[in-house]
Structure formats: C-alpha cells, structure tokens
Short mmCIF file of C-alpha atoms in Angstrom, two decimals:
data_model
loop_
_atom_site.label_atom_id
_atom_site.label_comp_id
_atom_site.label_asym_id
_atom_site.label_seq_id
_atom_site.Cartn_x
_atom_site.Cartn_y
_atom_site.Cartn_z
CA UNK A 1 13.49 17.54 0.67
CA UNK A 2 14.85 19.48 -1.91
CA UNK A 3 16.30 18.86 -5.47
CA UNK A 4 19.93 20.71 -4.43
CA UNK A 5 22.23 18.82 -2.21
CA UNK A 6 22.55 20.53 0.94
CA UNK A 7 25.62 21.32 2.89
CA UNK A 8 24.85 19.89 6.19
CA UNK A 9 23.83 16.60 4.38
CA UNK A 10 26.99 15.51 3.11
CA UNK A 11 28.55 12.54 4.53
CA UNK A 12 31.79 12.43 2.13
CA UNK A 13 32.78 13.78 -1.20
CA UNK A 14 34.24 10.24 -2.19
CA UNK A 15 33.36 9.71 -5.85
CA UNK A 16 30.89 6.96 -4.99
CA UNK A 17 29.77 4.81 -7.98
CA UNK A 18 26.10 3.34 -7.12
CA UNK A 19 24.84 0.33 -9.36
CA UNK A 20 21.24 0.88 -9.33
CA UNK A 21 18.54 -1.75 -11.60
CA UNK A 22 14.78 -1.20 -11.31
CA UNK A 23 12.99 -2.98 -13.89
CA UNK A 24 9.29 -1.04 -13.90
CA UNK A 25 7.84 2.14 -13.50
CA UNK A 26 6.96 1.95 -9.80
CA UNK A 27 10.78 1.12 -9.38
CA UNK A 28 12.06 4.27 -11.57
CA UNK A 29 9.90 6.42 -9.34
CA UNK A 30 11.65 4.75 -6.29
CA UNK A 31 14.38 5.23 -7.97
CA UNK A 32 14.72 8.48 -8.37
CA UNK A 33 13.89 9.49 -4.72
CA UNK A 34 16.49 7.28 -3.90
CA UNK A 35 18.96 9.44 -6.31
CA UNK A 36 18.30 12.61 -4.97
CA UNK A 37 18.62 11.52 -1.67
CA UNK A 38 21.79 9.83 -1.93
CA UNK A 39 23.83 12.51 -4.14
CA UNK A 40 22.64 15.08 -1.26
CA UNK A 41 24.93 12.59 1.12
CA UNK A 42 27.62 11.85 -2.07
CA UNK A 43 27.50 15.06 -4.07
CA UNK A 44 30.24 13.37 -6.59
CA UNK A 45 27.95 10.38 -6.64
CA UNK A 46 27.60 7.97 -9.78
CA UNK A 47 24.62 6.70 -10.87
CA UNK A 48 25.10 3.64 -13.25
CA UNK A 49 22.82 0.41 -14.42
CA UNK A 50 19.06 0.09 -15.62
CA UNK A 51 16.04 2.75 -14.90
CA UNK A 52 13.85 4.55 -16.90
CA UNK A 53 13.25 8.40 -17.47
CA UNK A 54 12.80 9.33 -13.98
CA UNK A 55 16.02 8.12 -12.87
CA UNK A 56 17.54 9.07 -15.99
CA UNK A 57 16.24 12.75 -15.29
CA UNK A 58 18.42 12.26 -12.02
CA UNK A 59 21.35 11.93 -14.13
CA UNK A 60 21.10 8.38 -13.93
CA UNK A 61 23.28 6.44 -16.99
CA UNK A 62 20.85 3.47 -18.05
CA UNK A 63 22.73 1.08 -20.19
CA UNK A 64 19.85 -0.82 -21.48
CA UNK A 65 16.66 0.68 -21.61
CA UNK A 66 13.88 -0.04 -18.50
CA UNK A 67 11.43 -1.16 -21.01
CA UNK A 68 13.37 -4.53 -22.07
CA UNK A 69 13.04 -5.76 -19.06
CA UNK A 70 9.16 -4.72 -17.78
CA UNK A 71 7.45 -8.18 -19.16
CA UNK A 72 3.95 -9.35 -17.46
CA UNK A 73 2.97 -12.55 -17.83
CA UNK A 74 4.78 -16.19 -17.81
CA UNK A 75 4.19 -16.66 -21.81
CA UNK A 76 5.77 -13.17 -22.05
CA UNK A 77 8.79 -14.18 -20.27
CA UNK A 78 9.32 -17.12 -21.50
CA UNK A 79 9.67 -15.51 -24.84
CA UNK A 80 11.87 -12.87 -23.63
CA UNK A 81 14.08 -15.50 -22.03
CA UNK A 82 17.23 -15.33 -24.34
CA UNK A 83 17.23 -11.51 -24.08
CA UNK A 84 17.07 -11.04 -20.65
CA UNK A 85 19.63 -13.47 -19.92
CA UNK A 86 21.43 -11.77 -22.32
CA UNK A 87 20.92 -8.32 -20.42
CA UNK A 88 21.47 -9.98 -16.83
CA UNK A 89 24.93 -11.41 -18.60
CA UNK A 90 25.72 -7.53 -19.86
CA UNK A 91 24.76 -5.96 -16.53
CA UNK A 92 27.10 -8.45 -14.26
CA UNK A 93 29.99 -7.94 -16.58
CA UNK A 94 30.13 -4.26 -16.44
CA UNK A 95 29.94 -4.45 -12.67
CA UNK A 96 32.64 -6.89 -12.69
CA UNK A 97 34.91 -4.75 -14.76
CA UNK A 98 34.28 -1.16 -13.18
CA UNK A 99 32.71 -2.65 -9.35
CA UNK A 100 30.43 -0.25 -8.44
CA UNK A 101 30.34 0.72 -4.50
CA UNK A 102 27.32 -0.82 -3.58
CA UNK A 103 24.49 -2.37 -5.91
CA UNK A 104 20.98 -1.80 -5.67
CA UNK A 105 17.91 -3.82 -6.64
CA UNK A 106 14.62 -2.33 -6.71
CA UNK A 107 11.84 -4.80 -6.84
CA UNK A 108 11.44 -6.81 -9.95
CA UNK A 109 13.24 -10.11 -7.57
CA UNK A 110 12.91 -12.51 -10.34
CA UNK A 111 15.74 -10.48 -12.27
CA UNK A 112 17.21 -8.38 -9.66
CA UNK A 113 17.86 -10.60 -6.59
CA UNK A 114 20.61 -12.98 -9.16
CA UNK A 115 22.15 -9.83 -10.01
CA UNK A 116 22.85 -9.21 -6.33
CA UNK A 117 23.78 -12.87 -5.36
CA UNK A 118 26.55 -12.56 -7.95
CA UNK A 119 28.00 -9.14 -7.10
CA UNK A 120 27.78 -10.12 -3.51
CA UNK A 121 29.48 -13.30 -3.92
CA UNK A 122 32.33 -11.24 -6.14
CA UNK A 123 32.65 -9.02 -2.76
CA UNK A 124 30.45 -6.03 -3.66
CA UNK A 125 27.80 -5.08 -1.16
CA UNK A 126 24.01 -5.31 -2.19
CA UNK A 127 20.73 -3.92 -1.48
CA UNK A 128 17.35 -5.11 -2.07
CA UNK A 129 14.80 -2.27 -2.13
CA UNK A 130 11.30 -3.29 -1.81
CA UNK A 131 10.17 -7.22 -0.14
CA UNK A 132 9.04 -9.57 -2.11
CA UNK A 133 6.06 -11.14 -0.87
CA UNK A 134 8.33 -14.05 0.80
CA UNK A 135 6.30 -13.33 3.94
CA UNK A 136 3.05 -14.63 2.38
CA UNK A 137 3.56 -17.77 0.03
CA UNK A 138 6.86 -19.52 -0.93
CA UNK A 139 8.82 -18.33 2.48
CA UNK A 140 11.83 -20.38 1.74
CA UNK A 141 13.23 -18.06 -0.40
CA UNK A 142 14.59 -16.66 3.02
CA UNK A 143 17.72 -18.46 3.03
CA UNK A 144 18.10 -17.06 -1.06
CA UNK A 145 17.60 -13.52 0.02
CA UNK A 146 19.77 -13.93 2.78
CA UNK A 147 22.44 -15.05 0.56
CA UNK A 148 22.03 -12.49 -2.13
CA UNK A 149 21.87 -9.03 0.44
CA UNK A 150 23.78 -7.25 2.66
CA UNK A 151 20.29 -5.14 3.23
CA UNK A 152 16.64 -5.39 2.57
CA UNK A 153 14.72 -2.19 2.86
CA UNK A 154 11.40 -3.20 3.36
CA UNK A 155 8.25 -0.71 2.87
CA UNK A 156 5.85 -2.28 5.59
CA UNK A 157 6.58 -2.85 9.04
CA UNK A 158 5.12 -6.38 8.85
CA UNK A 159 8.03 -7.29 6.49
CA UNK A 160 10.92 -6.39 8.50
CA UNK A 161 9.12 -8.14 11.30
CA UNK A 162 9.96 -11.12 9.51
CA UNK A 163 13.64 -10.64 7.84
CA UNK A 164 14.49 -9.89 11.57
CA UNK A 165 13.41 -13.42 12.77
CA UNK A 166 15.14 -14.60 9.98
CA UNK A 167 18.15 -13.05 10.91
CA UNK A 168 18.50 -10.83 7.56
CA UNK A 169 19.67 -7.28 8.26
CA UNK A 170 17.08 -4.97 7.37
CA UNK A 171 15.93 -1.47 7.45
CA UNK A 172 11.76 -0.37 7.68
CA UNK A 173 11.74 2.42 4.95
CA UNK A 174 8.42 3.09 4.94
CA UNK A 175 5.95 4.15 2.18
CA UNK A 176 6.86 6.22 -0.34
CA UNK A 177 3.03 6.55 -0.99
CA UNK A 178 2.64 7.60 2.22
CA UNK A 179 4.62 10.43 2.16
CA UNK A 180 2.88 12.02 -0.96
CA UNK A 181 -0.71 11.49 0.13
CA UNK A 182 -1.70 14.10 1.97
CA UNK A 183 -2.89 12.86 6.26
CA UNK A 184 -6.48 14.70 5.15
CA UNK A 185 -8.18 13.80 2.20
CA UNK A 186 -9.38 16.72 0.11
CA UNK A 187 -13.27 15.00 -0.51
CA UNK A 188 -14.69 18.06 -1.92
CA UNK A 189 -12.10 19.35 -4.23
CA UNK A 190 -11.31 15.78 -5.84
CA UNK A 191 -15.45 16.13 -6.37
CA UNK A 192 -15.15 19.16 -8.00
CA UNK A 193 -12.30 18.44 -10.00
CA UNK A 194 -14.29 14.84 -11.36
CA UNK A 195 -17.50 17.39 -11.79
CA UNK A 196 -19.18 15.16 -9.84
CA UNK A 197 -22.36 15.90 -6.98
CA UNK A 198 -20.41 17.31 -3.85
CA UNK A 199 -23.64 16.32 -1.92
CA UNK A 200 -24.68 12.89 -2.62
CA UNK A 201 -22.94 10.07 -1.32
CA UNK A 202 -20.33 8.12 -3.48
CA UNK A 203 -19.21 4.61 -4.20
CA UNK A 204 -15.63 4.37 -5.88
CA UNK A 205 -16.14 0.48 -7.74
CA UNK A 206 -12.51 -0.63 -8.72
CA UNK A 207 -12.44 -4.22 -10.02
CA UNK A 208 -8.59 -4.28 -11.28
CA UNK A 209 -6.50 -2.97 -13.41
CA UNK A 210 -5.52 -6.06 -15.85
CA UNK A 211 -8.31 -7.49 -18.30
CA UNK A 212 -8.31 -10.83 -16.57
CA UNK A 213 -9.65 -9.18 -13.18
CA UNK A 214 -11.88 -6.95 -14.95
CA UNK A 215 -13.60 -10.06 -16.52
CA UNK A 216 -13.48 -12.38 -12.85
CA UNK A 217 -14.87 -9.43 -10.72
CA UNK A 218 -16.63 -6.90 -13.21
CA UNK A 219 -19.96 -7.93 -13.56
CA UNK A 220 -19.94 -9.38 -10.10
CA UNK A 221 -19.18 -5.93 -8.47
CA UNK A 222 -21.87 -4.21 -11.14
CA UNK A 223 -24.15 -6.22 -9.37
CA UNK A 224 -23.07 -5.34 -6.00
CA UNK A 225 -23.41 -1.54 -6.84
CA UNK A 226 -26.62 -2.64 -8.22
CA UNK A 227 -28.16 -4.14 -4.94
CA UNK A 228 -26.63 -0.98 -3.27
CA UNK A 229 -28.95 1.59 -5.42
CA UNK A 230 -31.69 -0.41 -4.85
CA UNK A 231 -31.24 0.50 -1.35
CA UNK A 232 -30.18 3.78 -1.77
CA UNK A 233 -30.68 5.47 -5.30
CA UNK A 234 -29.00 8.20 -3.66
CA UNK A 235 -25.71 6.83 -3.93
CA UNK A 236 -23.29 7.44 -7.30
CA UNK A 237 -21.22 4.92 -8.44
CA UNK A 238 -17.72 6.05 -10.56
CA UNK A 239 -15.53 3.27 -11.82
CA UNK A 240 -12.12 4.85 -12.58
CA UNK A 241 -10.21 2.45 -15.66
CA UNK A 242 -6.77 2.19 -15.80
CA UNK A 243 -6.60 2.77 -19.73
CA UNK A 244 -8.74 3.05 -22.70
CA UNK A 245 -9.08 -1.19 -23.35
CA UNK A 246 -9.95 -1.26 -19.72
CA UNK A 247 -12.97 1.37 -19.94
CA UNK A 248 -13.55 -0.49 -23.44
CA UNK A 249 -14.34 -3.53 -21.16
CA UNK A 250 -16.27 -2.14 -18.43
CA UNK A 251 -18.76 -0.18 -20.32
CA UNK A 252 -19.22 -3.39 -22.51
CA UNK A 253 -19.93 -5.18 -18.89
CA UNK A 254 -22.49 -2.45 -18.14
CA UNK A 255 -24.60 -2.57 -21.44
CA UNK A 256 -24.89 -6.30 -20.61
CA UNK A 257 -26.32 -5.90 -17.02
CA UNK A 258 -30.13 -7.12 -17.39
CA UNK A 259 -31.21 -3.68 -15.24
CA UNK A 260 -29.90 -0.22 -16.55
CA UNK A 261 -27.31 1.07 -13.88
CA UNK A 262 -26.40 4.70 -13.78
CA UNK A 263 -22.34 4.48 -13.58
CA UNK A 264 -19.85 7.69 -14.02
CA UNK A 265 -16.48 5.84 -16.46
CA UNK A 266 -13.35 7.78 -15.82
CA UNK A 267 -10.48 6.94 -17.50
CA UNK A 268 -7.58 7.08 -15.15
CA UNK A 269 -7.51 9.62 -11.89
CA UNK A 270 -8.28 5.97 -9.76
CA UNK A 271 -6.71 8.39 -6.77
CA UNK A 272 -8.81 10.87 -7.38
CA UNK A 273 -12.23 9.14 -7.76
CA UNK A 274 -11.31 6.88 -3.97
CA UNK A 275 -10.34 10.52 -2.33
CA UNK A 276 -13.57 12.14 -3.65
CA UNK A 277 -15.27 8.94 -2.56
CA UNK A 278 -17.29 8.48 1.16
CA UNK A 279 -16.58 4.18 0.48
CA UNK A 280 -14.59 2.07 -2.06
CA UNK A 281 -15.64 -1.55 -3.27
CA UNK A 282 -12.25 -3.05 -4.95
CA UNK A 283 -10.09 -5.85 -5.67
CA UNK A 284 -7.33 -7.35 -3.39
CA UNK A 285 -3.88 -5.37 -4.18
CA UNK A 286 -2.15 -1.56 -4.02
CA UNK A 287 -5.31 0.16 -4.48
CA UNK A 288 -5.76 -1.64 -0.97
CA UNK A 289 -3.24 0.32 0.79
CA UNK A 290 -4.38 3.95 -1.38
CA UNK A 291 -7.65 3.75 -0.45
CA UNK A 292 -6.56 3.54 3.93
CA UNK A 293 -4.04 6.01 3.02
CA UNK A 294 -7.15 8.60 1.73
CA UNK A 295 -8.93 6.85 5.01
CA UNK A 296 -11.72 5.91 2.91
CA UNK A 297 -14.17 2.88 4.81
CA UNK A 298 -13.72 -0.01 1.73
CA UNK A 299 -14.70 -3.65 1.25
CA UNK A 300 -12.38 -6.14 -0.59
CA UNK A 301 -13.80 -8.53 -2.72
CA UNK A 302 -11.75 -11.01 -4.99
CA UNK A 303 -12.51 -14.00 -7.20
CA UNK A 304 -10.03 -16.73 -8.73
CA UNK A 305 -10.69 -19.86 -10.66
CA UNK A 306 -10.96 -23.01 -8.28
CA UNK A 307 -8.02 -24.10 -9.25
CA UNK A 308 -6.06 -21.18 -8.97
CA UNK A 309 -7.80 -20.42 -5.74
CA UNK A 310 -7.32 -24.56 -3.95
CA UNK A 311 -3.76 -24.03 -4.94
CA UNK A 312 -2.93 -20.70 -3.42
CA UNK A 313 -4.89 -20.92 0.13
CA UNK A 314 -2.34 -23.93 0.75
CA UNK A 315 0.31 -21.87 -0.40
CA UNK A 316 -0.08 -18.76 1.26
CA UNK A 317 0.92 -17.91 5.11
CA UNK A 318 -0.94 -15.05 6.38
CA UNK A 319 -4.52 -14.65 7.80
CA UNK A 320 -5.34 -11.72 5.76
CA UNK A 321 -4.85 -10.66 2.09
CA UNK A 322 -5.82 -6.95 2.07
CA UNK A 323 -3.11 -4.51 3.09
CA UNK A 324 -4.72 -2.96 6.09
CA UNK A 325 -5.38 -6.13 7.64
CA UNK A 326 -1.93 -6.80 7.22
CA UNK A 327 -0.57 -3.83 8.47
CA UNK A 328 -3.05 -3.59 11.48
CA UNK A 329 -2.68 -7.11 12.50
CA UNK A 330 -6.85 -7.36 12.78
CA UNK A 331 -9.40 -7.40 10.69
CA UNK A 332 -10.37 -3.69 10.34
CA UNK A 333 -11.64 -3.95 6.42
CA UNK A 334 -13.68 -6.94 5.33
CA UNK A 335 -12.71 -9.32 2.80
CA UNK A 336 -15.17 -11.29 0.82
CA UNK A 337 -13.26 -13.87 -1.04
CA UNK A 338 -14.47 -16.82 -3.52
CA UNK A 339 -17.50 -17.93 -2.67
CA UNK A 340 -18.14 -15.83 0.35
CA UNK A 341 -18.07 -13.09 -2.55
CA UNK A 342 -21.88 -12.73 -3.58
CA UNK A 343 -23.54 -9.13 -5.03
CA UNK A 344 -25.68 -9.19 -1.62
CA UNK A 345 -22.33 -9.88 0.94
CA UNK A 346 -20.51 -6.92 -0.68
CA UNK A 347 -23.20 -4.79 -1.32
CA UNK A 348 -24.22 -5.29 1.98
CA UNK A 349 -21.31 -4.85 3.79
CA UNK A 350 -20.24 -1.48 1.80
CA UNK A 351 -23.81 -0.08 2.91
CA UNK A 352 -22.77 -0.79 6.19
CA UNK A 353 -19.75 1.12 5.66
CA UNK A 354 -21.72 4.15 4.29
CA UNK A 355 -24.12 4.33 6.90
CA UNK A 356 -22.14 3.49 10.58
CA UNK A 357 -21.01 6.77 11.40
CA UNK A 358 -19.44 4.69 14.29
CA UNK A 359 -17.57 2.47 12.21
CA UNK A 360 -16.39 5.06 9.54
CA UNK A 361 -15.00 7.03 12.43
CA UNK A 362 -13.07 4.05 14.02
CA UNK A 363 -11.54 3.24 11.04
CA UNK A 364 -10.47 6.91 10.12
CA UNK A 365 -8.63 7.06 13.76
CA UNK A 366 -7.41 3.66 12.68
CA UNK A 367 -6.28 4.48 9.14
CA UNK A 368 -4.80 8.04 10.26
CA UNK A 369 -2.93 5.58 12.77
CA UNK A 370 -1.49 3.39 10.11
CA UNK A 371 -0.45 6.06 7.78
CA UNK A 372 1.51 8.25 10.09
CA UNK A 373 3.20 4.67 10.81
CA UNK A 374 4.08 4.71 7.07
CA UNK A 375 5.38 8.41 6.52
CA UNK A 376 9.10 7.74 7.30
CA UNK A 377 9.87 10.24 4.57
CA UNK A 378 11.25 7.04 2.50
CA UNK A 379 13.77 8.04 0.37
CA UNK A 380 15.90 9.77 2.98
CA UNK A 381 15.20 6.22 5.12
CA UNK A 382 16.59 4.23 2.68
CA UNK A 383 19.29 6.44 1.55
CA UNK A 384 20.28 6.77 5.36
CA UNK A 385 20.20 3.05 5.51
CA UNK A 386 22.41 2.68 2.55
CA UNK A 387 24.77 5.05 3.60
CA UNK A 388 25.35 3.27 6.97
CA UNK A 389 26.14 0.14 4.84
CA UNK A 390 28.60 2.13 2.86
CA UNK A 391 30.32 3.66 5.77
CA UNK A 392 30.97 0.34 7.71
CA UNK A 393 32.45 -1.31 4.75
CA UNK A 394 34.52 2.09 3.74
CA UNK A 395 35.62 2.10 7.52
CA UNK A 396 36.62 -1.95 7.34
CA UNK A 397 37.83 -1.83 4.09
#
C-alpha cells in the first residue's frame, strides 16, 4: 500500500461522504487504514464523524473529540451517561441533516452499533467494523446486529463462521496485526535491542495490562517463574508493564515474594520482550493472538473471583478462551484457568514448552499456519468490502 491514491485503484470520482465513529485508540488505528484505503478507491472522498489523531492525520473531520467517548469501567460510564447521550444525540443529527453515504462503526458496540440501527432505519447503509464477542457469551444480540448492519467485517475467521449461520452479510477482513508482524520473528535483534543475554533462554511473564489483573495473577505467575528457575536458573524472566503505575505494581509484587527472584521490568515494548522471547506465560486476551503471531510456544493462565468466574462459565459458548484455540479449532496452547491455575501447573507446563523441541516446532508450523490465514492485507479487505456495498446501492439507487 501506499499513502497516494493510485490510478488503477479508483472505482469512481463521486464525492463520497463516509460517516466514520471509532471510539478508542485501537479503532483510530483501524481507522486510518481504512481511510487511506478507501480515498485510493474515492479520491474526492469525505471523511466525517468521531476518531482521534490518526484518522484526523488522514484528513479525517472529528466533530467531537475520540477521548469523550474512550470510558473503561461501568462506574465510569455511568457517570459519563448524560454526555454521551448527549454526543450519540449530536452525531445522529448531523447525519440526519447532511446523510453521509455509508456509516461506519468501528468497535466500541455499546455506542456504535445504536448509531447504526438509527441511520439504517433512516435508509443509510451501515457497517460494523470489528465483532463483538456475540460468538462467545450473550449470542442473542444476533438478531440486534442484524438489524443495525448492512455489513459486519469481522477480523477472525471464526466470527464470520457464525454471522453466516445467522444469516448476517459479512466480510472476513482479517488481522490488521497480522499484516504488520513480520511471518519470522527477529529473536536476536529484539534481544539486542532489550540488552538482554542473546544466549540464555527467556521467559516473557505478562500478567495484564489493567491493575485489577495485575493484582489476581501477579504474584501467582511470580511464583510460577519462580518454580521454573528452580528448575532451570538458566532461564531469564522479563515482565514488560504497560505504564509506569503498572511497573509501580509489579516491582512492589516482587519485593514481597518470600524468595529473591531475579526479574528484568520493562516499561512498555510488551512486543518486543514476547519476540525476543523462546516462551510466554500470560493472561487470557490480545497479547494471546501477538504472541502466535511472533510464533512464540505460550501458556495461558487466568484467575477471576468465584463469583465472577460461576457466572461467566454459564454464560459463555465456546470451548476455548485463548485466541489460538479459537482460531485453530483445537487445543494447540494450554489454558490453566481458576483453580486448575497453580505456580507448579504453569510452571510446569511452560518448561515443557521450553524444552520439547518437538512441540515448539509443531506449533511454529501451526502458528505460521494461522497467521498467513490472518494476513488478508486488512484495510484494502474491508475497504473492498465497503466499496461493494456502496456500488450495489449506487447501482439500485
């Protein structure tokens, strides 16, 4: 791809207006793929809605800023209510009086997907950009989606699996992660780069990126790495942290350990540390799907409070909670969940993962397998898709 439209690219010089709202920084970096790859199609393209600087360096016109509307947490909500109504209200009238062409949601569902419903229902065509997790837990917001999209672009496989048996149109995308990482990890210079031993062999630890997973799965993965040096005192342990509170909290979790543990704290660079890694011990989540994606051998381990945890195995439909699971449809990468979570199961099973040259070369073939299955060069994907959707209604319309 390249920044400049090119010639051969164009599909029609119709001053298309696109109403695009992504509500967090993953989505602005969607975003703007998406914007590049569209204006190469509609060079006189419009670009109108909510995004943050990346889109905005696209020439993307926000008209509230991305930031009012990236809130964590239920008790945050809740006490952003008023406003984001407020900003939902804004949005919808705007589109209403200037109707954009088509109108784009990119992830954030909870806001996004009522947007859509609404335009759709006032006759403009809508796009969802990125699944919710409808697959796994609360699957009867189906027949919602359905009604709020003309399209879902999905970025697994898995998930289009399902909108198709649902009847929902959809397009697999795939990854925009995969795309950037490259098929061979670059071990040695990510090594370098940390300063850390090119020789010895290395455990990435990654117990979350939010303060409450930190506190559930720290010291129990601390311990883990523990038993696994007791093994093999050969082995270095880095723990990337997200920010400076996170690091805060970790290295107050390692003073506390009863045994001194030699550990390597780098703030940030979480990519870097899994591809200069030879296995990763980490939470459930993204860092999942990075870690196959730098084909690094890894063993999942999560925690929740029983109550949290009763309520969500009844709630959830899928055998598998870690990405490559998912994605493979087996159980290539273990998962050590709740109970079954001990220092001695995942310290265990990681040494297995160093040590069985068998296994770490079955899951690289399987990995590499998975990844090119990803790279679908996603932004042109889902600006393709789009621009089918905009050519069928142009051509009934």
């Amino acid at each position: 791809m390249t920044d400049q439209p090119s010639q051969r690219a164009v599909v029609s010089d119709r001053a298309i207006t696109f109403g695009i709202i992504a509500g967090e920084a993953s989505g602005d970096i969607l975003g703007a793929g998406l914007i590049r790859a569209l204006r190469s199609r509609y060079p006189r393209a419009r670009f109108v809605g909510i995004g943050g600087d990346d889109m905005i360096a696209e020439g993307f016109h926000s008209l509230v800023p991305m930031e009012r509307l990236s809130v964590m947490g239920l008790v945050e909500v809740l006490g952003r209510i008023r406003e984001l109504f407020s900003i939902r209200a804004r949005l919808l009238d705007y589109f209403f009086a200037t109707p954009p062409d088509v109108v784009i949601g990119i992830d954030s569902p909870d806001f996004t997907l009522a947007i859509e419903r609404r335009c759709r229902e006032a006759g403009i065509p809508t796009v969802h950009y990125v699944s919710p997790s409808v697959w796994a837990w609360r699957q009867k917001r189906i027949f919602k989606i359905a009604k709020s999209v003309n399209l879902m672009l999905t970025l697994f496989p898995f998930e289009a699996r399902f909108y198709q048996e649902h009847q929902v149109p959809v397009a697999f995308v795939g990854h925009p992660l995969a795309d950037r990482i490259p098929m061979v990890p670059e071990t040695g210079a990510a090594r370098r780069d940390l300063g850390l031993d090119e020789q010895a062999p290395l455990l990435a630890v990654l117990p979350g990126s939010r303060a409450g997973e930190v506190e559930r799965l720290g010291t129990l993965f601390l311990e883990a790495a523990r038993w696994i040096q007791d093994k093999r005192p050969d082995v270095q342990l880095v723990i990337p942290c997200v920010n400076r509170d996170r690091e805060r909290q970790v290295r107050d979790l390692v003073e506390a350990l009863e045994v001194k543990l030699p550990v390597t704290i780098v703030r940030g660079r979480s990519r870097e540390v899994m591809a200069a890694s030879d296995a990763v011990l980490l939470a459930s989540g993204t860092a999942t799907l990075e870690a196959m994606l730098l084909k690094k051998p890894m063993v999942v381990g999560y925690r929740l409070s029983n109550v949290s945890y009763a309520i969500l195995s009844r709630l959830v439909k899928v055998p598998h909670v870690a990405l490559p699971n998912l994605l493979a449809r087996e159980p290539l990468v273990p998962e050590l969940l709740q109970d079954d979570a001990t220092p001695e199961a995942l310290g265990a099973a990681v040494l297995e993962r160093l040590e069985n040259e068998t296994e770490r070369q079955r899951l690289l073939d399987a990995f590499t397998e998975l990844h090119q299955t990803l790279r679908q060069d996603a932004d042109e994907k889902a600006a393709e898709a789009i621009t089918r959707l905009l050519e069928e209604a142009a051509s009934h319309g």
